[in-house]
């Protein structure tokens, strides 16, 4: 069943932009003023007929009316509201849903202010430590971390950038790269032909940069330690840098980032986005993934891309009118830090802190190279088929530690028939892992893996009773 679209804020914003009263908008759409009022106050959803009427009457893209992911925004608000700072305000779930529904811009502003508040508190704590130790702090220590801002930007656009994606698909078509062929040679030839840029592969020097582009000398040098898919990816990112600056800058501008650093991070991320889309063109990869029922090993074999590139691309297949299975994708290190996260699903990742200990990405480190399958349930009741695979990058010299990561990929069980990993699973009888976003906001009372109490609940301690978790949650 399609989720109903409540987008009163978007209708109201459009009406105000056009300078129309509710009665005037109602007249243009041939409906009653009371109906428009109910839509804008989210008492009634947007119907297909109203969406079509808005599109035809005002020449707007109707996909923008469904772009705001209410569940995701509410989950982020809930995590933020768990901060002890708001303990006495009794912020309920319905309050958060109302704010996200009626004014998502205000909700995003609230989230942004809370991140700034947290960073300020961390800065004050580190300042106390430095002063106690007799260290004079510099101005740079107080800067907010811009990665969170950029990560949230991609988080709320479902990690899909339509203009860049279509530009990459058109470029792949013009280059005529065959499916499964190594695209690096074609990309390098294109750079030489169109931009007089020469691509060179340097020695396998672990101390050298992985890639270095010199605009003055028109030369791109790639490290000899890079795998073939990564070499192709770096060349493709250089194509984005040289040919699609206008599209990249327009997308960066839409993010309204607060710092130059965040702007630069987003620009690099968009170059990488284009590179992934050029290596795995949308419709070709979308159709292949469907045919292979999202078998990631087959997709790696047939495309020549890396496992990370394939998993990441699966999470971006959200083109309006041609959407793929909505996946989440995460990259987790051994310490449980989520270093990369994208989600086109309702699956929520912690904005702060580590990942849920019951999630199978942690277990994957014990069996590298093997794809683990788990049925997981989030606190909202949504169930997912969760895949996890650990990969280890060997050290490049003696004394250098190897790098190990686990990739998490998953979709809701409603798409089980599209996923080869669901074959043989009895979804009604299979064991279900009770997952959470983070211990700090997880409502579960019976989790033996809980690391610490939820911040928004009282706990009770009984000195005469000792269990695995040494407290009970009220």
CSV table of C-alpha atoms in Angstrom, one decimal:
chain,number,residue,atom,x,y,z
A,1,UNK,CA,0.0,0.0,0.0
A,2,UNK,CA,1.3,3.4,-0.9
A,3,UNK,CA,2.0,5.7,2.0
A,4,UNK,CA,-0.4,8.7,2.1
A,5,UNK,CA,1.3,12.0,1.4
A,6,UNK,CA,0.7,14.7,4.0
A,7,UNK,CA,2.5,17.7,2.6
A,8,UNK,CA,0.5,20.7,3.8
A,9,UNK,CA,3.7,22.7,4.3
A,10,UNK,CA,4.7,22.2,0.7
A,11,UNK,CA,1.3,23.4,-0.6
A,12,UNK,CA,1.3,26.3,1.8
A,13,UNK,CA,4.8,27.3,0.7
A,14,UNK,CA,3.8,27.1,-3.0
A,15,UNK,CA,0.7,29.2,-2.4
A,16,UNK,CA,2.6,31.9,-0.5
A,17,UNK,CA,5.3,31.9,-3.2
A,18,UNK,CA,2.6,32.5,-5.8
A,19,UNK,CA,1.0,35.2,-3.6
A,20,UNK,CA,-2.4,33.4,-3.5
A,21,UNK,CA,-5.0,33.2,-0.8
A,22,UNK,CA,-6.5,29.8,0.1
A,23,UNK,CA,-9.7,30.7,-1.7
A,24,UNK,CA,-7.8,31.7,-4.9
A,25,UNK,CA,-5.7,28.5,-4.9
A,26,UNK,CA,-8.9,26.5,-4.4
A,27,UNK,CA,-10.5,28.2,-7.4
A,28,UNK,CA,-7.5,27.5,-9.6
A,29,UNK,CA,-7.6,23.8,-8.6
A,30,UNK,CA,-11.4,23.6,-8.8
A,31,UNK,CA,-11.9,22.5,-5.1
A,32,UNK,CA,-13.4,24.1,-2.1
A,33,UNK,CA,-11.4,26.5,0.2
A,34,UNK,CA,-12.1,24.3,3.2
A,35,UNK,CA,-10.5,21.4,1.3
A,36,UNK,CA,-7.3,23.5,0.8
A,37,UNK,CA,-7.4,24.4,4.4
A,38,UNK,CA,-7.6,20.8,5.5
A,39,UNK,CA,-4.7,19.9,3.2
A,40,UNK,CA,-2.5,22.7,4.5
A,41,UNK,CA,-3.2,21.7,8.1
A,42,UNK,CA,-2.4,18.0,7.2
A,43,UNK,CA,-5.9,16.9,8.1
A,44,UNK,CA,-6.2,15.4,4.7
A,45,UNK,CA,-3.6,13.8,2.4
A,46,UNK,CA,-2.7,15.0,-1.1
A,47,UNK,CA,-4.6,12.8,-3.6
A,48,UNK,CA,-3.3,11.9,-7.0
A,49,UNK,CA,-5.8,14.2,-8.7
A,50,UNK,CA,-4.8,17.2,-6.6
A,51,UNK,CA,-1.1,16.5,-7.3
A,52,UNK,CA,-1.7,16.3,-11.0
A,53,UNK,CA,-3.8,19.5,-10.9
A,54,UNK,CA,-1.0,21.3,-9.1
A,55,UNK,CA,1.5,20.0,-11.6
A,56,UNK,CA,-0.5,21.1,-14.6
A,57,UNK,CA,-1.7,24.4,-13.2
A,58,UNK,CA,1.6,25.7,-11.8
A,59,UNK,CA,4.2,23.6,-13.8
A,60,UNK,CA,5.9,22.3,-10.7
A,61,UNK,CA,7.6,19.0,-10.0
A,62,UNK,CA,5.1,17.0,-7.9
A,63,UNK,CA,7.8,14.6,-6.7
A,64,UNK,CA,8.9,17.4,-4.3
A,65,UNK,CA,5.6,17.0,-2.4
A,66,UNK,CA,6.6,13.5,-1.2
A,67,UNK,CA,10.3,14.2,-0.7
A,68,UNK,CA,10.2,14.9,3.1
A,69,UNK,CA,10.6,11.7,5.0
A,70,UNK,CA,8.4,12.2,8.0
A,71,UNK,CA,9.4,9.0,9.8
A,72,UNK,CA,13.1,9.9,9.5
A,73,UNK,CA,12.6,13.5,10.7
A,74,UNK,CA,10.5,12.3,13.6
A,75,UNK,CA,13.2,9.8,14.6
A,76,UNK,CA,15.9,12.5,14.6
A,77,UNK,CA,13.7,14.8,16.6
A,78,UNK,CA,13.0,12.0,19.1
A,79,UNK,CA,16.7,11.3,19.5
A,80,UNK,CA,17.4,15.0,20.1
A,81,UNK,CA,14.5,15.3,22.6
A,82,UNK,CA,16.2,12.6,24.7
A,83,UNK,CA,18.8,15.1,25.7
A,84,UNK,CA,18.6,15.7,29.4
A,85,UNK,CA,18.3,19.4,28.6
A,86,UNK,CA,14.7,18.9,27.5
A,87,UNK,CA,13.8,16.4,30.3
A,88,UNK,CA,11.3,18.7,32.0
A,89,UNK,CA,9.4,19.6,28.8
A,90,UNK,CA,7.7,16.3,28.3
A,91,UNK,CA,8.1,16.3,24.5
A,92,UNK,CA,5.8,13.6,23.3
A,93,UNK,CA,5.8,11.6,20.0
A,94,UNK,CA,2.7,13.4,18.8
A,95,UNK,CA,4.3,16.8,19.4
A,96,UNK,CA,7.2,15.8,17.2
A,97,UNK,CA,5.0,14.4,14.5
A,98,UNK,CA,3.0,17.7,14.5
A,99,UNK,CA,6.2,19.8,14.1
A,100,UNK,CA,7.6,17.6,11.4
A,101,UNK,CA,4.3,17.6,9.6
A,102,UNK,CA,3.4,21.3,9.8
A,103,UNK,CA,6.8,22.9,9.7
A,104,UNK,CA,9.7,20.6,8.6
A,105,UNK,CA,11.9,23.6,8.1
A,106,UNK,CA,11.5,24.5,11.8
A,107,UNK,CA,12.3,20.9,12.7
A,108,UNK,CA,15.5,20.9,10.7
A,109,UNK,CA,16.5,24.3,12.3
A,110,UNK,CA,15.9,22.7,15.7
A,111,UNK,CA,18.1,19.7,14.8
A,112,UNK,CA,20.8,22.1,13.6
A,113,UNK,CA,20.7,24.2,16.7
A,114,UNK,CA,21.0,21.1,18.9
A,115,UNK,CA,24.1,19.9,17.0
A,116,UNK,CA,25.6,23.4,17.5
A,117,UNK,CA,24.7,23.2,21.2
A,118,UNK,CA,26.3,19.8,21.6
A,119,UNK,CA,29.5,20.9,19.9
A,120,UNK,CA,29.6,24.0,22.1
A,121,UNK,CA,29.2,21.9,25.2
A,122,UNK,CA,32.0,19.6,24.0
A,123,UNK,CA,34.2,22.6,23.3
A,124,UNK,CA,33.6,23.9,26.8
A,125,UNK,CA,34.5,20.5,28.4
A,126,UNK,CA,37.7,20.3,26.3
A,127,UNK,CA,38.5,23.9,27.2
A,128,UNK,CA,38.2,23.1,30.9
A,129,UNK,CA,40.6,20.1,30.3
A,130,UNK,CA,43.1,22.2,28.4
A,131,UNK,CA,43.1,25.0,31.0
A,132,UNK,CA,43.5,22.4,33.8
A,133,UNK,CA,46.5,21.0,31.9
A,134,UNK,CA,47.9,24.4,31.3
A,135,UNK,CA,47.3,24.3,27.5
A,136,UNK,CA,46.3,27.5,25.7
A,137,UNK,CA,43.5,26.6,23.2
A,138,UNK,CA,43.5,27.9,19.7
A,139,UNK,CA,40.5,29.3,17.8
A,140,UNK,CA,40.3,26.3,15.5
A,141,UNK,CA,39.3,24.0,18.3
A,142,UNK,CA,35.9,25.6,18.7
A,143,UNK,CA,34.8,25.0,15.1
A,144,UNK,CA,31.7,22.8,14.6
A,145,UNK,CA,32.3,19.5,12.7
A,146,UNK,CA,30.9,20.1,9.2
A,147,UNK,CA,30.7,16.4,8.2
A,148,UNK,CA,27.5,16.1,10.2
A,149,UNK,CA,25.9,18.9,8.2
A,150,UNK,CA,26.9,17.4,4.9
A,151,UNK,CA,25.8,13.9,6.0
A,152,UNK,CA,22.4,15.3,7.0
A,153,UNK,CA,22.0,17.0,3.7
A,154,UNK,CA,22.4,13.7,1.8
A,155,UNK,CA,20.3,12.0,4.5
A,156,UNK,CA,17.3,14.1,3.7
A,157,UNK,CA,17.5,13.9,0.0
A,158,UNK,CA,17.5,10.1,0.1
A,159,UNK,CA,21.1,10.2,-1.2
A,160,UNK,CA,19.8,10.8,-4.8
A,161,UNK,CA,20.9,13.9,-6.8
A,162,UNK,CA,18.8,13.8,-10.0
A,163,UNK,CA,20.7,16.3,-12.3
A,164,UNK,CA,24.1,14.7,-11.6
A,165,UNK,CA,22.7,11.2,-11.9
A,166,UNK,CA,21.1,11.9,-15.3
A,167,UNK,CA,24.3,13.7,-16.5
A,168,UNK,CA,26.3,10.7,-15.5
A,169,UNK,CA,24.0,8.3,-17.3
A,170,UNK,CA,24.2,10.5,-20.5
A,171,UNK,CA,28.0,10.5,-20.2
A,172,UNK,CA,28.1,6.7,-19.8
A,173,UNK,CA,25.9,6.3,-22.9
A,174,UNK,CA,28.1,8.6,-25.0
A,175,UNK,CA,31.3,6.8,-23.9
A,176,UNK,CA,29.7,3.5,-25.0
A,177,UNK,CA,31.2,1.4,-22.1
A,178,UNK,CA,30.1,-2.2,-22.3
A,179,UNK,CA,28.6,-3.8,-19.2
A,180,UNK,CA,31.3,-5.6,-17.2
A,181,UNK,CA,34.2,-3.9,-19.0
A,182,UNK,CA,36.9,-2.0,-17.2
A,183,UNK,CA,35.8,1.6,-17.7
A,184,UNK,CA,39.1,3.1,-16.6
A,185,UNK,CA,40.6,3.1,-20.1
A,186,UNK,CA,37.5,4.7,-21.6
A,187,UNK,CA,37.5,7.4,-18.9
A,188,UNK,CA,41.2,8.1,-19.3
A,189,UNK,CA,40.8,8.3,-23.1
A,190,UNK,CA,37.9,10.8,-22.6
A,191,UNK,CA,40.0,13.0,-20.4
A,192,UNK,CA,42.9,13.0,-22.8
A,193,UNK,CA,40.7,13.7,-25.8
A,194,UNK,CA,38.4,16.3,-24.4
A,195,UNK,CA,40.6,18.0,-21.7
A,196,UNK,CA,44.2,17.1,-22.7
A,197,UNK,CA,44.6,15.5,-19.3
A,198,UNK,CA,47.0,12.5,-19.1
A,199,UNK,CA,46.3,9.8,-16.6
A,200,UNK,CA,49.3,8.0,-15.1
A,201,UNK,CA,49.6,5.1,-12.7
A,202,UNK,CA,52.4,5.7,-10.2
A,203,UNK,CA,54.4,3.2,-8.1
A,204,UNK,CA,52.8,1.2,-5.3
A,205,UNK,CA,54.0,3.7,-2.7
A,206,UNK,CA,52.0,3.5,0.5
A,207,UNK,CA,53.2,7.0,1.5
A,208,UNK,CA,52.0,8.7,-1.7
A,209,UNK,CA,48.5,10.2,-2.2
A,210,UNK,CA,46.0,7.8,-3.7
A,211,UNK,CA,45.4,10.3,-6.4
A,212,UNK,CA,46.6,13.7,-7.3
A,213,UNK,CA,45.3,16.0,-10.1
A,214,UNK,CA,47.5,18.9,-11.3
A,215,UNK,CA,45.3,21.3,-13.3
A,216,UNK,CA,48.3,23.3,-14.5
A,217,UNK,CA,50.2,20.3,-15.9
A,218,UNK,CA,47.0,18.6,-17.0
A,219,UNK,CA,48.0,15.4,-15.3
A,220,UNK,CA,46.2,12.9,-13.0
A,221,UNK,CA,48.5,10.5,-11.1
A,222,UNK,CA,46.9,7.5,-9.5
A,223,UNK,CA,48.7,5.4,-6.8
A,224,UNK,CA,49.7,1.9,-7.9
A,225,UNK,CA,48.1,0.5,-4.7
A,226,UNK,CA,44.6,1.3,-6.0
A,227,UNK,CA,42.4,-1.6,-7.3
A,228,UNK,CA,41.0,-1.4,-10.8
A,229,UNK,CA,37.5,-0.2,-9.6
A,230,UNK,CA,39.0,2.5,-7.4
A,231,UNK,CA,41.2,3.8,-10.3
A,232,UNK,CA,38.2,4.1,-12.5
A,233,UNK,CA,36.3,5.8,-9.7
A,234,UNK,CA,39.0,8.4,-9.2
A,235,UNK,CA,39.2,9.2,-13.0
A,236,UNK,CA,35.4,9.5,-13.1
A,237,UNK,CA,35.5,12.0,-10.2
A,238,UNK,CA,38.0,14.1,-12.1
A,239,UNK,CA,35.5,14.1,-15.1
A,240,UNK,CA,32.9,15.5,-12.7
A,241,UNK,CA,35.3,18.1,-11.5
A,242,UNK,CA,36.1,19.3,-15.0
A,243,UNK,CA,32.8,19.0,-16.7
A,244,UNK,CA,29.9,19.4,-14.2
A,245,UNK,CA,31.0,22.3,-12.0
A,246,UNK,CA,27.7,24.2,-12.6
A,247,UNK,CA,25.5,21.2,-11.6
A,248,UNK,CA,27.7,20.6,-8.5
A,249,UNK,CA,27.7,24.2,-7.4
A,250,UNK,CA,23.9,24.5,-7.8
A,251,UNK,CA,23.5,21.4,-5.6
A,252,UNK,CA,26.0,22.7,-3.1
A,253,UNK,CA,24.1,26.1,-3.0
A,254,UNK,CA,20.8,24.3,-2.2
A,255,UNK,CA,22.4,22.9,1.0
A,256,UNK,CA,23.0,26.4,2.4
A,257,UNK,CA,26.0,25.2,4.4
A,258,UNK,CA,27.2,27.4,7.3
A,259,UNK,CA,30.9,27.0,6.7
A,260,UNK,CA,33.4,26.9,3.8
A,261,UNK,CA,34.6,23.5,5.0
A,262,UNK,CA,31.1,22.0,4.8
A,263,UNK,CA,30.8,23.4,1.3
A,264,UNK,CA,34.1,21.8,0.2
A,265,UNK,CA,33.2,18.5,1.7
A,266,UNK,CA,29.8,18.5,-0.1
A,267,UNK,CA,31.5,19.4,-3.4
A,268,UNK,CA,33.9,16.4,-3.1
A,269,UNK,CA,31.0,14.2,-2.1
A,270,UNK,CA,29.1,15.3,-5.2
A,271,UNK,CA,32.1,14.6,-7.4
A,272,UNK,CA,32.2,11.1,-5.9
A,273,UNK,CA,28.4,10.8,-6.4
A,274,UNK,CA,28.8,11.5,-10.1
A,275,UNK,CA,31.7,9.0,-10.3
A,276,UNK,CA,29.5,6.2,-8.8
A,277,UNK,CA,26.7,7.0,-11.2
A,278,UNK,CA,29.1,7.1,-14.2
A,279,UNK,CA,30.5,3.7,-13.3
A,280,UNK,CA,27.0,2.2,-12.7
A,281,UNK,CA,24.5,4.1,-14.9
A,282,UNK,CA,21.1,4.3,-13.4
A,283,UNK,CA,18.8,2.4,-15.7
A,284,UNK,CA,21.4,-0.2,-16.7
A,285,UNK,CA,22.3,-0.9,-13.1
A,286,UNK,CA,18.7,-0.7,-11.9
A,287,UNK,CA,17.6,-3.4,-14.5
A,288,UNK,CA,20.6,-5.6,-13.7
A,289,UNK,CA,19.9,-5.4,-10.0
A,290,UNK,CA,16.3,-6.5,-10.6
A,291,UNK,CA,17.3,-9.4,-12.9
A,292,UNK,CA,19.9,-10.7,-10.4
A,293,UNK,CA,17.5,-10.1,-7.5
A,294,UNK,CA,20.1,-7.8,-5.8
A,295,UNK,CA,22.7,-10.5,-5.5
A,296,UNK,CA,25.7,-8.3,-4.5
A,297,UNK,CA,28.3,-10.9,-5.6
A,298,UNK,CA,26.7,-11.2,-9.0
A,299,UNK,CA,26.5,-7.5,-9.3
A,300,UNK,CA,30.2,-7.1,-8.5
A,301,UNK,CA,31.1,-9.8,-11.0
A,302,UNK,CA,29.0,-8.4,-13.8
A,303,UNK,CA,29.8,-4.7,-13.4
A,304,UNK,CA,33.5,-4.9,-12.4
A,305,UNK,CA,32.7,-2.5,-9.6
A,306,UNK,CA,33.8,-3.0,-6.0
A,307,UNK,CA,31.5,-4.3,-3.3
A,308,UNK,CA,31.3,-0.9,-1.6
A,309,UNK,CA,30.5,0.8,-4.9
A,310,UNK,CA,27.7,-1.7,-5.6
A,311,UNK,CA,26.2,-1.5,-2.1
A,312,UNK,CA,26.4,2.3,-2.1
A,313,UNK,CA,24.8,2.5,-5.6
A,314,UNK,CA,21.9,0.3,-4.5
A,315,UNK,CA,21.1,2.8,-1.8
A,316,UNK,CA,20.8,5.7,-4.4
A,317,UNK,CA,18.2,4.1,-6.8
A,318,UNK,CA,15.5,6.6,-5.9
A,319,UNK,CA,14.8,8.3,-9.3
A,320,UNK,CA,11.2,9.5,-9.4
A,321,UNK,CA,9.2,7.3,-11.7
A,322,UNK,CA,11.9,4.6,-11.8
A,323,UNK,CA,12.7,3.8,-8.2
A,324,UNK,CA,14.5,0.7,-7.2
A,325,UNK,CA,14.1,-1.3,-4.0
A,326,UNK,CA,14.7,1.2,-1.2
A,327,UNK,CA,17.9,0.1,0.7
A,328,UNK,CA,19.8,1.5,3.6
A,329,UNK,CA,23.6,1.3,3.4
A,330,UNK,CA,26.2,1.7,6.2
A,331,UNK,CA,29.9,1.4,6.6
A,332,UNK,CA,31.0,0.5,10.1
A,333,UNK,CA,34.5,0.2,11.6
A,334,UNK,CA,35.6,-2.2,14.3
A,335,UNK,CA,34.8,0.2,17.0
A,336,UNK,CA,31.2,0.4,15.9
A,337,UNK,CA,31.5,3.9,14.4
A,338,UNK,CA,29.3,4.5,11.4
A,339,UNK,CA,31.6,6.1,9.0
A,340,UNK,CA,29.2,6.2,6.1
A,341,UNK,CA,25.4,6.0,6.2
A,342,UNK,CA,22.6,6.4,3.6
A,343,UNK,CA,19.0,5.3,3.8
A,344,UNK,CA,16.1,5.3,1.4
A,345,UNK,CA,14.1,3.4,4.0
A,346,UNK,CA,12.7,4.1,7.5
A,347,UNK,CA,15.7,2.4,9.0
A,348,UNK,CA,17.3,4.9,11.4
A,349,UNK,CA,20.9,5.3,12.2
A,350,UNK,CA,22.1,7.1,15.4
A,351,UNK,CA,23.0,10.7,14.8
A,352,UNK,CA,25.4,10.5,17.8
A,353,UNK,CA,27.1,7.4,19.2
A,354,UNK,CA,27.6,3.9,18.0
A,355,UNK,CA,25.4,1.3,16.3
A,356,UNK,CA,23.0,-1.1,18.0
A,357,UNK,CA,24.9,-4.1,19.4
A,358,UNK,CA,22.2,-6.5,18.1
A,359,UNK,CA,22.8,-5.5,14.5
A,360,UNK,CA,24.6,-8.1,12.5
A,361,UNK,CA,27.3,-5.7,11.2
A,362,UNK,CA,29.2,-6.4,14.4
A,363,UNK,CA,29.1,-10.1,14.0
A,364,UNK,CA,30.3,-9.8,10.4
A,365,UNK,CA,33.9,-9.0,11.6
A,366,UNK,CA,34.1,-12.5,13.0
A,367,UNK,CA,33.4,-14.0,9.5
A,368,UNK,CA,35.0,-11.7,6.8
A,369,UNK,CA,33.9,-12.4,3.3
A,370,UNK,CA,30.7,-14.1,4.3
A,371,UNK,CA,27.3,-12.4,3.8
A,372,UNK,CA,25.2,-12.6,7.0
A,373,UNK,CA,21.4,-12.4,6.8
A,374,UNK,CA,19.3,-11.2,9.7
A,375,UNK,CA,15.7,-10.3,10.1
A,376,UNK,CA,15.7,-7.2,12.3
A,377,UNK,CA,12.9,-5.2,13.8
A,378,UNK,CA,13.2,-1.5,14.8
A,379,UNK,CA,11.2,-0.1,17.7
A,380,UNK,CA,8.6,1.3,15.4
A,381,UNK,CA,7.7,-2.3,14.3
A,382,UNK,CA,9.2,-2.1,10.8
A,383,UNK,CA,11.1,-5.3,9.9
A,384,UNK,CA,14.1,-5.5,7.6
A,385,UNK,CA,16.2,-8.1,5.8
A,386,UNK,CA,19.6,-7.0,7.1
A,387,UNK,CA,22.7,-8.1,5.2
A,388,UNK,CA,26.2,-7.7,6.6
A,389,UNK,CA,29.6,-8.3,5.0
A,390,UNK,CA,33.1,-7.6,6.4
A,391,UNK,CA,36.0,-6.8,4.2
A,392,UNK,CA,39.7,-6.4,5.2
A,393,UNK,CA,42.1,-4.2,3.3
A,394,UNK,CA,45.6,-5.7,3.7
A,395,UNK,CA,48.4,-3.6,5.2
A,396,UNK,CA,50.7,-2.0,2.6
A,397,UNK,CA,53.9,-2.4,4.7
A,398,UNK,CA,55.2,-4.0,7.8
A,399,UNK,CA,53.9,-2.5,11.0
A,400,UNK,CA,50.8,-0.9,9.3
A,401,UNK,CA,47.5,-2.2,10.6
A,402,UNK,CA,45.1,-3.6,8.2
A,403,UNK,CA,41.8,-1.8,7.8
A,404,UNK,CA,38.6,-3.7,8.3
A,405,UNK,CA,35.1,-2.5,7.7
A,406,UNK,CA,31.6,-4.1,7.7
A,407,UNK,CA,29.0,-3.1,5.2
A,408,UNK,CA,25.4,-3.1,6.2
A,409,UNK,CA,22.7,-3.3,3.5
A,410,UNK,CA,19.0,-3.9,4.0
A,411,UNK,CA,15.5,-3.3,2.9
A,412,UNK,CA,12.0,-3.8,4.5
A,413,UNK,CA,10.7,-7.4,4.4
A,414,UNK,CA,7.9,-6.2,2.1
A,415,UNK,CA,10.5,-6.4,-0.7
A,416,UNK,CA,11.6,-10.0,0.2
A,417,UNK,CA,10.5,-11.4,-3.1
A,418,UNK,CA,13.0,-9.0,-4.8
A,419,UNK,CA,16.0,-10.1,-2.7
A,420,UNK,CA,17.8,-13.4,-3.3
A,421,UNK,CA,18.9,-13.5,0.3
A,422,UNK,CA,15.3,-14.0,1.4
A,423,UNK,CA,15.0,-17.3,-0.4
A,424,UNK,CA,14.5,-20.1,2.1
A,425,UNK,CA,13.7,-17.6,4.9
A,426,UNK,CA,10.4,-18.3,6.7
A,427,UNK,CA,9.6,-14.7,7.5
A,428,UNK,CA,6.8,-15.7,9.8
A,429,UNK,CA,8.9,-18.1,11.9
A,430,UNK,CA,12.5,-16.8,11.5
A,431,UNK,CA,14.1,-15.4,14.6
A,432,UNK,CA,13.8,-11.6,14.8
A,433,UNK,CA,16.6,-9.4,16.2
A,434,UNK,CA,15.2,-6.5,18.2
A,435,UNK,CA,17.2,-3.6,16.9
A,436,UNK,CA,17.4,0.0,18.1
A,437,UNK,CA,18.7,3.3,16.9
A,438,UNK,CA,20.9,3.8,19.9
A,439,UNK,CA,20.9,2.8,23.5
A,440,UNK,CA,20.5,6.4,24.5
A,441,UNK,CA,16.9,6.5,23.0
A,442,UNK,CA,16.0,2.8,22.7
A,443,UNK,CA,12.7,2.1,24.5
A,444,UNK,CA,13.3,-1.7,24.9
A,445,UNK,CA,13.3,-2.9,28.4
A,446,UNK,CA,14.4,-6.5,27.8
A,447,UNK,CA,17.7,-6.0,25.9
A,448,UNK,CA,20.6,-7.9,27.4
A,449,UNK,CA,23.0,-6.0,25.1
A,450,UNK,CA,22.1,-2.6,26.4
A,451,UNK,CA,25.2,-0.5,27.1
A,452,UNK,CA,23.6,2.2,29.2
A,453,UNK,CA,20.1,3.5,30.1
A,454,UNK,CA,17.9,5.6,27.8
A,455,UNK,CA,18.2,9.3,28.5
A,456,UNK,CA,14.5,9.9,28.4
A,457,UNK,CA,13.5,7.2,31.0
A,458,UNK,CA,13.9,6.8,34.7
A,459,UNK,CA,15.8,3.7,35.9
A,460,UNK,CA,15.4,1.7,39.1
A,461,UNK,CA,18.2,-0.1,41.0
A,462,UNK,CA,17.5,-2.9,43.4
A,463,UNK,CA,20.5,-3.7,45.6
A,464,UNK,CA,19.1,-7.2,46.3
A,465,UNK,CA,18.7,-8.2,42.6
A,466,UNK,CA,21.4,-8.5,40.0
A,467,UNK,CA,20.7,-9.3,36.4
A,468,UNK,CA,22.7,-9.0,33.2
A,469,UNK,CA,21.6,-5.4,32.9
A,470,UNK,CA,22.0,-3.9,36.5
A,471,UNK,CA,18.9,-1.7,36.4
A,472,UNK,CA,15.3,-1.7,35.2
A,473,UNK,CA,13.7,0.9,33.0
A,474,UNK,CA,10.6,2.6,34.3
